[in-house]
XYZ file of C-alpha atoms in Angstrom:
750
model
C 17.013 -5.171 1.742
C 13.486 -4.209 2.767
C 12.736 -2.196 -0.377
C 14.143 -4.858 -2.690
C 12.168 -7.573 -0.915
C 8.945 -5.509 -1.212
C 9.391 -4.792 -4.926
C 10.310 -8.380 -5.874
C 7.527 -9.824 -3.756
C 4.808 -7.537 -5.117
C 5.848 -8.213 -8.722
C 5.859 -11.967 -8.144
C 2.463 -11.799 -6.412
C 0.886 -9.820 -9.258
C 2.315 -12.062 -11.972
C 1.572 -15.260 -10.046
C -2.067 -14.429 -9.296
C -2.737 -13.340 -12.899
C -1.145 -16.437 -14.425
C -2.782 -18.759 -11.917
C -6.219 -17.352 -12.699
C -5.556 -17.876 -16.398
C -4.382 -21.436 -15.729
C -7.591 -22.318 -13.869
C -9.628 -21.074 -16.834
C -7.446 -23.101 -19.220
C -7.911 -26.266 -17.193
C -11.678 -25.708 -17.062
C -11.807 -25.287 -20.851
C -9.504 -28.262 -21.260
C -11.632 -30.597 -19.144
C -14.751 -29.529 -21.042
C -13.217 -30.955 -24.219
C -14.303 -34.376 -22.944
C -17.665 -35.922 -23.735
C -20.675 -35.445 -21.442
C -21.577 -38.232 -19.017
C -25.034 -39.783 -18.605
C -27.285 -37.463 -16.599
C -27.017 -37.743 -12.840
C -24.170 -40.252 -12.786
C -21.621 -37.782 -11.422
C -23.766 -35.233 -9.602
C -26.286 -37.276 -7.613
C -26.327 -36.991 -3.804
C -24.359 -33.712 -3.610
C -24.343 -33.670 0.196
C -22.949 -37.201 0.381
C -20.341 -36.331 -2.247
C -19.219 -33.341 -0.227
C -18.983 -35.503 2.888
C -16.907 -38.012 0.904
C -14.452 -35.303 -0.174
C -14.104 -34.045 3.392
C -13.650 -37.570 4.707
C -11.027 -38.532 2.137
C -9.085 -35.293 2.589
C -9.261 -34.781 6.337
C -9.065 -38.500 7.086
C -6.603 -39.225 4.297
C -8.419 -42.547 4.049
C -6.419 -43.728 1.027
C -3.003 -42.379 1.975
C -3.086 -43.631 5.552
C -3.013 -47.219 4.293
C 0.668 -46.574 3.679
C 1.550 -45.836 7.307
C 4.137 -43.136 7.834
C 3.719 -41.895 4.246
C 0.072 -41.131 4.919
C 0.768 -39.312 8.168
C 3.546 -37.207 6.644
C 1.412 -36.361 3.610
C -1.510 -35.385 5.863
C 0.547 -32.672 7.536
C 1.859 -31.407 4.202
C -1.606 -31.354 2.592
C -3.428 -29.806 5.561
C -0.607 -27.360 6.166
C -0.734 -26.147 2.555
C -4.336 -24.968 2.903
C -4.585 -24.055 6.593
C -1.412 -21.950 6.729
C -2.383 -19.587 3.905
C -2.688 -16.695 6.375
C 1.044 -16.935 6.981
C 1.511 -15.470 3.496
C -0.597 -12.462 4.504
C 1.483 -12.213 7.660
C 4.704 -12.330 5.635
C 3.496 -9.529 3.327
C 2.775 -7.356 6.369
C 6.211 -8.157 7.803
C 7.864 -6.827 4.638
C 6.537 -3.377 5.494
C 6.800 -3.637 9.290
C 9.026 -6.336 10.740
C 7.026 -6.794 13.938
C 3.613 -6.712 12.216
C 0.996 -9.226 13.352
C -2.309 -10.277 11.858
C -5.198 -8.217 13.280
C -7.241 -9.860 16.059
C -5.665 -13.336 15.888
C -2.011 -12.348 15.487
C -1.306 -12.462 19.205
C -3.994 -15.036 20.043
C -2.319 -17.981 21.744
C -4.439 -20.763 20.140
C -3.653 -19.448 16.643
C 0.036 -19.192 17.431
C 0.087 -22.719 18.836
C -1.616 -23.889 15.635
C 0.958 -22.152 13.398
C 3.826 -23.333 15.567
C 2.721 -26.958 15.479
C 1.458 -27.273 11.902
C 4.305 -25.242 10.419
C 6.828 -27.488 12.133
C 4.998 -30.676 11.179
C 4.691 -29.542 7.554
C 8.465 -29.152 7.363
C 9.039 -32.492 9.087
C 6.380 -34.119 6.892
C 8.009 -33.031 3.653
C 11.428 -34.043 4.971
C 9.991 -37.495 5.621
C 8.565 -37.688 2.101
C 11.881 -36.549 0.629
C 13.685 -39.329 2.476
C 11.099 -41.885 1.342
C 11.459 -40.770 -2.270
C 15.228 -41.118 -2.038
C 14.951 -44.583 -0.523
C 12.607 -45.558 -3.374
C 14.319 -43.613 -6.135
C 14.055 -44.976 -9.694
C 17.737 -45.911 -9.705
C 16.842 -49.150 -7.939
C 17.244 -52.292 -10.060
C 14.417 -53.360 -12.352
C 10.932 -52.035 -11.754
C 11.042 -51.914 -7.974
C 10.607 -48.149 -7.601
C 7.056 -46.860 -7.726
C 8.529 -43.567 -8.947
C 9.991 -45.120 -12.114
C 8.752 -43.034 -15.034
C 7.555 -40.127 -12.876
C 8.790 -36.592 -13.492
C 11.415 -36.607 -10.754
C 12.643 -33.055 -11.429
C 9.131 -31.682 -10.917
C 8.801 -33.646 -7.686
C 12.105 -32.298 -6.378
C 10.972 -28.746 -7.204
C 7.687 -29.154 -5.316
C 9.416 -30.784 -2.339
C 12.017 -28.004 -2.185
C 9.288 -25.339 -2.263
C 7.367 -26.930 0.603
C 10.510 -27.407 2.673
C 11.650 -23.805 2.185
C 8.180 -22.440 2.990
C 7.942 -24.639 6.096
C 11.341 -23.427 7.350
C 10.333 -19.820 6.692
C 7.062 -20.192 8.628
C 8.914 -21.661 11.587
C 11.670 -19.029 11.520
C 9.316 -16.062 11.098
C 7.253 -17.276 14.029
C 10.367 -17.472 16.199
C 11.331 -13.953 15.066
C 7.886 -12.737 16.096
C 8.538 -14.049 19.591
C 11.886 -12.299 19.792
C 10.511 -8.962 18.547
C 7.518 -9.078 20.874
C 9.720 -9.697 23.899
C 8.802 -13.237 24.834
C 11.030 -13.533 27.907
C 10.135 -17.051 29.029
C 8.777 -20.292 27.690
C 5.088 -20.109 26.727
C 2.651 -22.278 24.786
C 2.672 -20.084 21.667
C 6.334 -20.949 21.152
C 6.443 -24.430 22.667
C 8.692 -25.739 19.864
C 10.552 -22.679 18.672
C 11.391 -21.119 22.068
C 15.123 -22.046 21.855
C 15.277 -20.024 18.621
C 13.281 -17.203 20.227
C 15.867 -17.064 23.014
C 18.687 -17.052 20.460
C 17.125 -14.275 18.362
C 16.281 -12.255 21.480
C 19.977 -11.502 22.042
C 20.278 -9.839 18.612
C 19.857 -6.129 18.043
C 16.669 -4.713 16.534
C 18.239 -3.993 13.127
C 19.434 -7.569 12.736
C 16.019 -8.951 13.735
C 14.327 -6.696 11.207
C 16.655 -7.673 8.377
C 16.214 -11.347 9.178
C 12.444 -10.855 9.106
C 12.606 -9.063 5.740
C 14.787 -11.845 4.345
C 12.660 -14.783 5.461
C 9.371 -13.023 4.659
C 10.679 -12.190 1.179
C 12.023 -15.737 0.734
C 8.672 -17.234 1.735
C 6.717 -15.003 -0.642
C 9.190 -15.423 -3.499
C 9.259 -19.197 -3.125
C 5.458 -19.450 -2.932
C 4.790 -17.300 -5.981
C 7.621 -18.692 -8.085
C 5.896 -22.021 -7.470
C 2.557 -20.483 -8.472
C 4.006 -19.010 -11.669
C 5.691 -22.298 -12.554
C 2.588 -24.450 -12.147
C 0.437 -21.850 -13.884
C 2.695 -22.077 -16.936
C 2.670 -25.895 -16.795
C -0.894 -27.079 -16.294
C 0.069 -30.709 -16.911
C 2.263 -30.748 -13.793
C 0.275 -33.356 -11.916
C 2.579 -33.479 -8.889
C 1.547 -29.866 -8.194
C -1.983 -29.588 -9.622
C -3.319 -32.681 -7.873
C -3.614 -30.666 -4.668
C -6.346 -28.628 -6.360
C -7.852 -31.073 -8.855
C -8.154 -33.941 -6.384
C -11.132 -32.242 -4.747
C -13.370 -32.139 -7.852
C -12.044 -35.500 -9.007
C -13.124 -37.134 -5.761
C -16.422 -35.206 -5.703
C -17.316 -36.409 -9.209
C -16.241 -40.030 -8.654
C -18.711 -42.692 -9.725
C -19.873 -43.670 -6.245
C -21.109 -40.832 -4.055
C -20.496 -42.822 -0.883
C -16.766 -42.886 -1.576
C -16.460 -46.580 -2.423
C -13.912 -47.422 -5.094
C -14.923 -47.485 -8.737
C -14.766 -51.253 -8.955
C -17.276 -54.045 -9.445
C -19.487 -53.146 -12.368
C -18.448 -51.524 -15.611
C -20.589 -48.731 -16.967
C -22.691 -49.242 -20.124
C -21.251 -47.785 -23.299
C -22.388 -44.239 -23.903
C -22.018 -41.711 -26.688
C -22.646 -38.013 -26.281
C -23.712 -38.580 -22.695
C -26.399 -41.160 -23.513
C -26.291 -44.943 -23.231
C -26.051 -46.633 -26.634
C -29.080 -48.679 -27.679
C -27.477 -51.561 -29.568
C -30.800 -52.598 -31.094
C -31.332 -49.153 -32.619
C -28.002 -47.282 -32.395
C -27.794 -43.661 -33.443
C -26.113 -42.759 -36.722
C -23.572 -40.584 -34.948
C -22.916 -42.883 -31.974
C -19.224 -43.278 -31.165
C -18.187 -46.755 -30.034
C -15.467 -46.733 -27.442
C -12.520 -44.359 -27.505
C -10.203 -43.829 -30.462
C -9.368 -40.147 -29.877
C -8.485 -38.373 -26.650
C -11.563 -36.156 -27.022
C -13.787 -39.263 -26.985
C -13.072 -39.731 -23.285
C -15.607 -38.170 -20.942
C -14.789 -34.907 -19.202
C -14.316 -37.000 -16.043
C -11.667 -38.981 -17.896
C -9.842 -35.787 -18.868
C -10.045 -34.662 -15.241
C -8.677 -38.050 -14.142
C -5.631 -37.687 -16.379
C -4.889 -34.174 -15.100
C -5.215 -35.195 -11.442
C -2.556 -37.920 -11.458
C 0.126 -37.078 -8.896
C 2.582 -39.661 -10.302
C 2.962 -41.292 -6.876
C 3.149 -44.740 -8.487
C 1.040 -46.623 -5.960
C -0.973 -48.083 -8.824
C 2.229 -49.079 -10.589
C 3.703 -50.754 -7.505
C 0.620 -52.979 -7.162
C -0.018 -53.741 -10.855
C 0.485 -57.449 -11.705
C 1.342 -56.617 -15.317
C 4.067 -54.133 -14.362
C 5.453 -56.466 -11.711
C 5.890 -59.262 -14.266
C 7.715 -57.268 -16.944
C 4.806 -56.239 -19.157
C 4.485 -52.819 -20.794
C 1.436 -51.760 -18.782
C 1.921 -49.352 -15.913
C -1.363 -47.719 -14.868
C 0.579 -44.615 -13.879
C 2.454 -44.316 -17.175
C -0.778 -44.998 -19.076
C -2.547 -42.104 -17.341
C 0.505 -39.857 -17.729
C 0.696 -40.622 -21.460
C -2.987 -39.805 -21.911
C -2.554 -36.595 -19.899
C 0.483 -35.435 -21.852
C -1.199 -36.249 -25.167
C -4.395 -34.439 -24.135
C -2.526 -31.314 -23.051
C -0.369 -31.305 -26.178
C -3.423 -31.696 -28.432
C -5.593 -29.213 -26.513
C -4.737 -26.078 -28.585
C -5.868 -27.940 -31.718
C -9.119 -29.094 -30.090
C -9.856 -25.703 -28.531
C -9.528 -24.157 -31.976
C -12.312 -26.437 -33.211
C -10.122 -29.198 -34.603
C -11.192 -32.817 -34.705
C -12.084 -35.642 -37.069
C -15.501 -36.954 -38.033
C -16.425 -40.652 -38.317
C -14.812 -40.830 -41.758
C -11.610 -39.214 -40.541
C -12.229 -35.860 -42.219
C -11.140 -32.639 -40.532
C -14.041 -30.713 -38.976
C -12.297 -27.349 -38.699
C -11.473 -25.008 -41.552
C -7.865 -24.033 -42.316
C -8.754 -20.547 -41.104
C -9.709 -21.904 -37.685
C -6.449 -23.822 -37.381
C -4.081 -21.175 -38.713
C -2.901 -20.054 -35.252
C -2.568 -23.555 -33.786
C 1.078 -24.361 -32.908
C 2.770 -26.897 -35.171
C 3.435 -29.159 -32.185
C -0.300 -29.373 -31.434
C -1.108 -30.123 -35.089
C 1.514 -32.884 -35.078
C 0.104 -34.302 -31.845
C -3.355 -34.374 -33.402
C -2.083 -36.729 -36.101
C -0.877 -39.340 -33.616
C -3.094 -42.414 -33.271
C -4.340 -42.915 -29.728
C -3.698 -46.665 -29.985
C -0.658 -47.667 -31.982
C 2.780 -49.193 -31.824
C 5.978 -47.193 -31.429
C 6.508 -47.496 -35.201
C 3.072 -45.959 -35.706
C 3.856 -43.188 -33.200
C 0.903 -44.312 -31.102
C 0.159 -42.794 -27.727
C -0.768 -46.146 -26.142
C 0.776 -49.373 -27.410
C -1.767 -52.185 -27.997
C 0.274 -54.464 -25.733
C -0.377 -52.004 -22.911
C -4.138 -52.377 -23.347
C -4.131 -56.154 -23.596
C -1.835 -56.630 -20.585
C -4.527 -55.461 -18.170
C -6.270 -58.093 -16.039
C -8.782 -55.526 -14.655
C -7.774 -56.760 -11.186
C -8.533 -53.327 -9.699
C -5.282 -52.887 -7.770
C -4.671 -49.530 -9.456
C -8.124 -48.154 -8.632
C -7.967 -49.518 -5.093
C -4.654 -47.794 -4.361
C -5.086 -44.455 -6.160
C -5.230 -41.660 -3.548
C -7.100 -39.315 -5.925
C -9.690 -41.824 -7.229
C -8.605 -42.193 -10.854
C -10.720 -44.784 -12.687
C -8.075 -46.623 -14.703
C -10.116 -49.707 -15.629
C -12.967 -47.715 -17.162
C -10.529 -45.910 -19.455
C -8.732 -49.091 -20.477
C -11.999 -50.870 -21.291
C -13.248 -47.854 -23.267
C -10.148 -48.055 -25.476
C -10.531 -51.827 -25.791
C -14.139 -51.345 -26.935
C -13.067 -49.355 -29.962
C -10.320 -51.830 -30.798
C -12.702 -54.802 -30.630
C -15.875 -53.333 -32.093
C -14.487 -51.059 -34.812
C -10.956 -52.213 -35.578
C -11.388 -55.941 -34.764
C -7.874 -55.644 -33.379
C -7.386 -57.924 -30.386
C -5.432 -61.091 -29.523
C -6.533 -63.875 -31.874
C -7.055 -66.439 -29.099
C -9.792 -64.232 -27.624
C -11.580 -64.471 -30.955
C -12.127 -68.185 -30.387
C -13.750 -67.416 -27.042
C -16.055 -64.838 -28.636
C -17.135 -67.220 -31.411
C -17.879 -69.958 -28.886
C -19.974 -67.555 -26.841
C -21.916 -66.438 -29.898
C -22.612 -69.995 -31.068
C -22.817 -72.059 -27.878
C -23.149 -69.565 -25.029
C -19.979 -70.716 -23.256
C -16.266 -70.019 -23.841
C -15.398 -73.647 -24.603
C -18.022 -74.093 -27.296
C -19.506 -77.180 -25.630
C -23.102 -78.339 -26.015
C -25.554 -76.944 -23.475
C -26.512 -80.431 -22.274
C -23.008 -80.795 -20.859
C -23.773 -78.063 -18.327
C -25.686 -80.600 -16.210
C -23.434 -83.633 -16.715
C -21.734 -83.008 -13.366
C -25.005 -83.760 -11.569
C -24.574 -87.426 -12.532
C -21.343 -87.540 -10.561
C -22.943 -86.879 -7.156
C -24.983 -89.389 -5.145
C -27.997 -87.154 -4.530
C -30.564 -85.448 -6.709
C -29.765 -81.939 -7.923
C -33.090 -80.232 -8.742
C -33.295 -78.491 -12.107
C -35.627 -75.546 -12.726
C -38.436 -76.439 -15.096
C -37.813 -80.140 -14.667
C -37.710 -81.011 -10.971
C -39.085 -77.721 -9.649
C -41.576 -75.520 -11.449
C -39.887 -72.291 -10.462
C -37.506 -70.933 -7.846
C -40.226 -70.148 -5.305
C -39.868 -73.789 -4.217
C -36.215 -73.451 -3.143
C -34.024 -71.242 -0.974
C -31.393 -70.492 -3.588
C -30.690 -70.713 -7.264
C -27.173 -72.113 -7.550
C -25.612 -70.366 -10.555
C -22.992 -72.923 -11.508
C -21.376 -70.863 -14.262
C -19.509 -72.016 -17.355
C -16.287 -73.021 -15.605
C -18.087 -74.699 -12.727
C -20.124 -76.817 -15.110
C -17.615 -77.503 -17.878
C -14.024 -77.249 -16.601
C -12.807 -80.417 -14.855
C -10.926 -78.731 -12.019
C -13.706 -76.237 -11.359
C -16.276 -79.047 -11.364
C -14.669 -80.384 -8.176
C -15.660 -77.151 -6.469
C -19.160 -77.354 -7.923
C -19.715 -80.878 -6.646
C -18.210 -80.090 -3.244
C -20.417 -77.030 -2.781
C -23.549 -78.853 -3.938
C -22.804 -81.665 -1.488
C -22.321 -79.183 1.347
C -25.689 -77.572 0.563
C -27.283 -81.014 0.495
C -25.711 -81.933 3.835
C -26.850 -78.645 5.405
C -30.416 -79.156 4.243
C -30.421 -76.077 2.025
C -32.988 -76.253 -0.750
C -31.420 -75.228 -4.020
C -31.832 -75.747 -7.737
C -29.804 -75.121 -10.866
C -30.761 -73.995 -14.336
C -31.130 -76.776 -16.872
C -28.438 -75.782 -19.318
C -30.264 -72.982 -21.114
C -28.281 -70.355 -19.217
C -25.482 -68.577 -21.055
C -22.163 -67.147 -19.931
C -22.865 -64.080 -17.820
C -20.756 -61.990 -20.217
C -17.951 -60.994 -17.846
C -15.135 -61.845 -20.265
C -16.562 -60.320 -23.466
C -17.495 -57.123 -21.626
C -13.998 -56.674 -20.218
C -12.462 -57.618 -23.519
C -14.468 -54.769 -25.052
C -17.304 -56.581 -26.835
C -20.187 -54.714 -25.222
C -22.905 -55.848 -27.674
C -22.159 -59.510 -26.916
C -22.345 -58.819 -23.191
C -25.674 -57.067 -23.683
C -27.021 -60.006 -25.698
C -25.891 -62.669 -23.221
C -26.985 -60.607 -20.241
C -30.457 -59.821 -21.582
C -31.087 -63.481 -22.399
C -29.991 -64.528 -18.905
C -32.042 -61.818 -17.207
C -35.175 -62.806 -19.142
C -34.613 -66.452 -18.207
C -33.936 -65.643 -14.543
C -36.954 -63.381 -14.218
C -39.120 -66.124 -15.642
C -37.586 -68.729 -13.314
C -38.112 -66.500 -10.292
C -41.679 -65.769 -11.367
C -41.306 -62.013 -11.233
C -45.041 -61.401 -11.668
C -46.098 -64.217 -9.362
C -47.107 -62.426 -6.145
C -48.254 -63.871 -2.868
C -51.907 -62.700 -2.541
C -51.481 -61.997 1.175
C -48.152 -60.149 1.289
C -48.344 -58.723 -2.255
C -44.660 -59.590 -2.600
C -43.020 -61.934 -5.109
C -43.182 -65.527 -3.924
C -39.507 -65.967 -4.762
C -36.883 -64.025 -2.823
C -34.620 -63.988 -5.900
C -31.635 -65.386 -4.040
C -28.698 -66.554 -6.139
C -25.467 -68.136 -4.941
C -22.454 -68.418 -7.232
C -19.093 -70.154 -6.878
C -17.477 -67.930 -9.519
C -16.670 -64.370 -8.394
C -16.950 -63.199 -12.012
C -20.502 -64.542 -12.270
C -21.220 -63.187 -8.785
C -19.992 -59.713 -9.738
C -21.790 -59.612 -13.073
C -25.176 -60.808 -11.815
C -25.064 -58.707 -8.651
C -23.595 -55.491 -10.027
C -24.119 -55.422 -13.789
C -27.415 -57.202 -14.426
C -29.340 -54.388 -12.677
C -28.307 -52.305 -15.712
C -30.308 -54.808 -17.788
C -33.347 -55.015 -15.514
C -32.199 -57.919 -13.360
C -32.374 -57.191 -9.635
C -31.316 -60.166 -7.524
C -29.895 -60.920 -4.100
C -26.557 -62.512 -4.967
C -23.991 -63.995 -2.610
C -20.763 -65.889 -3.074
C -20.549 -69.509 -1.993
C -18.012 -68.709 0.733
C -20.484 -66.260 2.283
C -23.215 -68.890 2.382
C -20.848 -71.563 3.688
C -19.620 -69.290 6.467
C -23.245 -68.643 7.443
C -24.012 -72.373 7.505
C -20.955 -73.064 9.648
C -21.892 -70.267 12.060
C -25.416 -71.696 12.339
C -24.050 -75.161 13.092
C -25.552 -76.695 9.978
C -22.063 -77.596 8.804
C -19.599 -78.648 11.493
C -15.928 -79.153 10.544
C -14.686 -82.064 12.652
C -12.109 -84.021 10.673
C -8.605 -82.501 10.819
C -6.971 -81.381 7.583
C -3.343 -81.145 8.604
C -0.862 -78.756 7.072
C 0.103 -75.169 6.387
C -2.355 -73.333 4.152
C -2.182 -69.974 2.403
C -5.218 -68.317 0.862
C -5.213 -66.436 -2.446
C -7.771 -63.609 -2.729
C -9.629 -63.653 -6.075
C -9.657 -60.071 -7.392
C -13.348 -60.071 -8.287
C -14.298 -61.419 -4.877
C -11.892 -59.302 -2.842
C -11.060 -55.902 -4.277
C -14.098 -55.647 -6.548
C -16.644 -56.793 -3.949
C -14.826 -56.494 -0.606
C -15.393 -60.135 0.410
C -12.283 -60.999 2.417
C -13.500 -62.457 5.703
C -15.761 -65.466 4.887
C -13.104 -67.657 3.203
C -10.657 -66.982 6.020
C -13.224 -67.731 8.710
C -14.058 -71.054 7.053
C -10.359 -71.968 6.931
C -10.003 -70.969 10.587
C -12.820 -73.368 11.548
C -11.178 -76.380 9.865
C -9.203 -78.245 12.549
C -5.572 -79.001 11.861
C -4.927 -76.162 9.419
C -2.304 -73.502 10.082
C -3.022 -70.406 8.011
C -0.287 -68.020 6.874
C -0.930 -65.007 4.667
C 1.139 -64.253 1.616
C 2.909 -60.900 1.627
C 0.362 -59.506 -0.822
C -3.148 -60.237 0.412
C -6.597 -58.716 0.869
C -6.663 -55.153 -0.596
C -3.111 -55.633 -1.866
C -3.637 -59.170 -3.095
C -1.885 -60.171 -6.309
C -3.879 -61.267 -9.359
C -3.756 -64.815 -10.765
C -3.641 -63.391 -14.298
C -7.042 -64.568 -15.583
C -9.230 -61.468 -15.192
C -10.116 -58.959 -17.878
C -10.572 -61.839 -20.381
C -6.875 -62.711 -19.945
C -8.060 -66.270 -19.166
C -8.510 -66.683 -22.924
C -5.294 -65.009 -24.133
C -1.722 -66.219 -24.285
C 0.755 -64.491 -21.970
C 3.763 -63.879 -24.191
C 5.468 -60.911 -22.516
C 7.472 -61.120 -19.310
C 6.922 -63.583 -16.502
C 3.559 -65.313 -16.267
C 1.443 -63.652 -13.593
C 0.277 -66.964 -12.163
C 3.912 -68.052 -11.777
C 4.692 -64.861 -9.880
C 1.787 -65.487 -7.545
C 2.660 -69.142 -7.012
C 6.297 -68.231 -6.313
C 5.026 -65.974 -3.537
C 2.875 -68.793 -2.178
C 5.710 -71.332 -2.366
C 7.985 -69.020 -0.396
C 5.863 -70.000 2.629
C 6.391 -73.720 1.908
C 2.660 -74.481 2.228
C 0.947 -77.834 1.981
C -2.223 -76.297 0.549
C -2.888 -73.238 -1.604
C -6.552 -72.340 -1.373
C -8.760 -69.936 -3.288
C -12.442 -69.293 -4.017
C -12.623 -68.788 -7.795
C -12.587 -71.286 -10.678
C -10.335 -69.046 -12.800
C -7.848 -68.673 -9.948
C -8.039 -72.415 -9.329
C -7.072 -73.153 -12.936
C -4.275 -70.574 -13.077
C -2.718 -71.546 -9.758
C -3.014 -75.271 -10.473
C -1.331 -74.876 -13.852
C 1.578 -73.031 -12.289
C 1.957 -75.428 -9.342
C 1.903 -78.446 -11.653
C 4.541 -76.852 -13.848
C 6.755 -76.205 -10.854
C 6.257 -79.775 -9.644
C 7.476 -81.016 -13.020
C 10.507 -78.739 -12.759
C 11.253 -79.855 -9.223
C 10.517 -76.381 -7.801
C 7.552 -77.506 -5.705
C 6.977 -80.512 -3.494
C 4.745 -83.210 -4.948
C 2.341 -83.126 -2.001
C 1.250 -79.502 -2.427
C -2.402 -79.121 -3.422
C -4.484 -76.282 -4.883
C -8.110 -76.427 -3.752
C -11.216 -74.324 -3.337
C -12.375 -73.407 0.158
C -15.497 -75.520 -0.418
C -13.363 -78.637 -0.982
C -11.505 -77.991 2.276
C -14.713 -77.603 4.209
C -16.277 -80.727 2.698
C -13.300 -82.864 3.691
C -13.516 -81.584 7.233
C -17.295 -81.847 7.529
C -17.250 -85.477 6.421
C -16.870 -87.775 9.408
C -14.780 -90.971 9.240
C -16.603 -94.170 8.357
C -18.034 -96.116 11.264
C -15.430 -98.820 10.824
C -12.687 -96.268 11.184
C -14.126 -94.533 14.225
C -12.858 -97.313 16.509
C -9.291 -96.373 15.556
C -7.670 -92.918 15.723
C -8.835 -90.919 12.714
C -6.256 -90.181 10.061
C -6.025 -86.592 8.819
C -8.223 -86.020 5.788
C -6.571 -85.953 2.399
C -7.773 -83.748 -0.359
């Protein structure tokens, strides 16, 4: 047995190491097929990036959100890397059954470490196996997050880890028996019962058992290595290596999720100048090789865990988009096409082949066939990604928020949309109306600019307008950016008027623009029309800088007279001005209206006194919550309103469910599956609330539409209301009329 185990093990080790080295080189060459990224965007702050990797790995900061799954995975992941010396130990045991590692082999702390972590690795993988079985894809509908994953590959990896864990534990117990551990001691605090059992066996039996388990451990480990080396697209195995560079090269060095702003369009690693574009600039992504090298690395790192899929509003309402399956499709296509690209293949702007027939003569037929597939196309067109997949995305950020290896799904989806919109003009027709209205009138509804200030006539106090009532914004505390919806959409205007009245009551000096402002460009940018975003954004930035008096310094402090403070009721405006306008030269201090209202309540400038009776549930807007991490202020305001009983929906905060309006979906029909807003309202109605509250005009419209529809169908009580947090606060801040104060006050009605 010993000789056979030695020969098999040494052959497997030699083959495994050679193939694994080749595989690493292949992956490196493969990732380099992607386009360069703008200088410094992925390599700045190297120390902070290294700290982020260590924090995410050792702290398992993403995985631990999932409770027992995170803990079990931590032991498996840490055990994989920290128990590598047990392989060396096993090789030595093949030649001498009682062999120990030099120096540390009989060191109690090391043995305690191996004993504990080896055991916990085995228990950890057993836990994950059970969880996978409880969530197996055989469950009805789309409930399993593993639906579409390569289950056979997962079973193989799980079996390998379990076998290796059992071998580590058993070999350690055999060490104790062969080194005459006669009583319980710390080095064998878990395995001592097995040590005692083995101790009664004769030396020959102990040796043969050692040879068997050492050989099994080595064979299992290197069969795994050979398998993954031959299959470099096996994400469930390769993520344990590729996750480290993928996290290190993530967009934000501090480890924050890649949400909030979108990146400017780039070509060849340089931002595109839309006023003077280069002749060879590539707009968006129409071929797999047009993705950046970070995109290619993203695709290869996917572990197929399905956390993104389980949280995706499109997938959960029967639409074709699954972030996981999207990334897997791009990965499989990239790997299949790689031999063609590595041979120099590719198409120029006119679709002509760059490589000569001589260069492509050794490329496998399968790779040549893969190269002919359109990246975006229907099943009939043999496309890699169906157009309906692209247009189902609401850019809510749930996928990016949940991904344990920091894949940047939204960036890749928007890059593909950019090509479809800018080059192919292939996008849902209803969105075209929105784009035309923005081009002609500067707002999605195509209304005259004078209508932006019509709401000011509906309040009983003066609303100062920049350039008319105030010379510039140095005279006020805040610019109130009303936004298109807040100024022009009837339901959103209620929020606008309520917030303005609250500011007036609190004595906050504010002003609004006079109607010359344009849409911030959130929707066209996420639809894929980057030039229109740039145009709208640059016009707004120029107007804002002039209104703030950017060159008007105080002679004493040498600082701008204006503090450049902006408050917005729309999270999409808030996100764009705060996070994307700096790309266009607009640096402002931007807050959301719930943040300012919470501050005013805390300062006692707004005091909720009138009860608003009923059960309330709060819906987190995606661009306020996940994209900008503003969760607390709306909830604190609700908590201060007397009479309200707050109950959270099952999906809230980081796992909140989208209303369906983001990613320019506000302007597109929802023809596939269940409407996302109906899914969200069904979740809210399951609590039987009296009030559904939110803090976004888009969410307000989507939720109101669904609630009204359910009222008409008799699925919701007539008294239920959908309101913004500002409306709630205003009703509570208002005191009863003097004539009513003599009698008990009635609860406020919204």
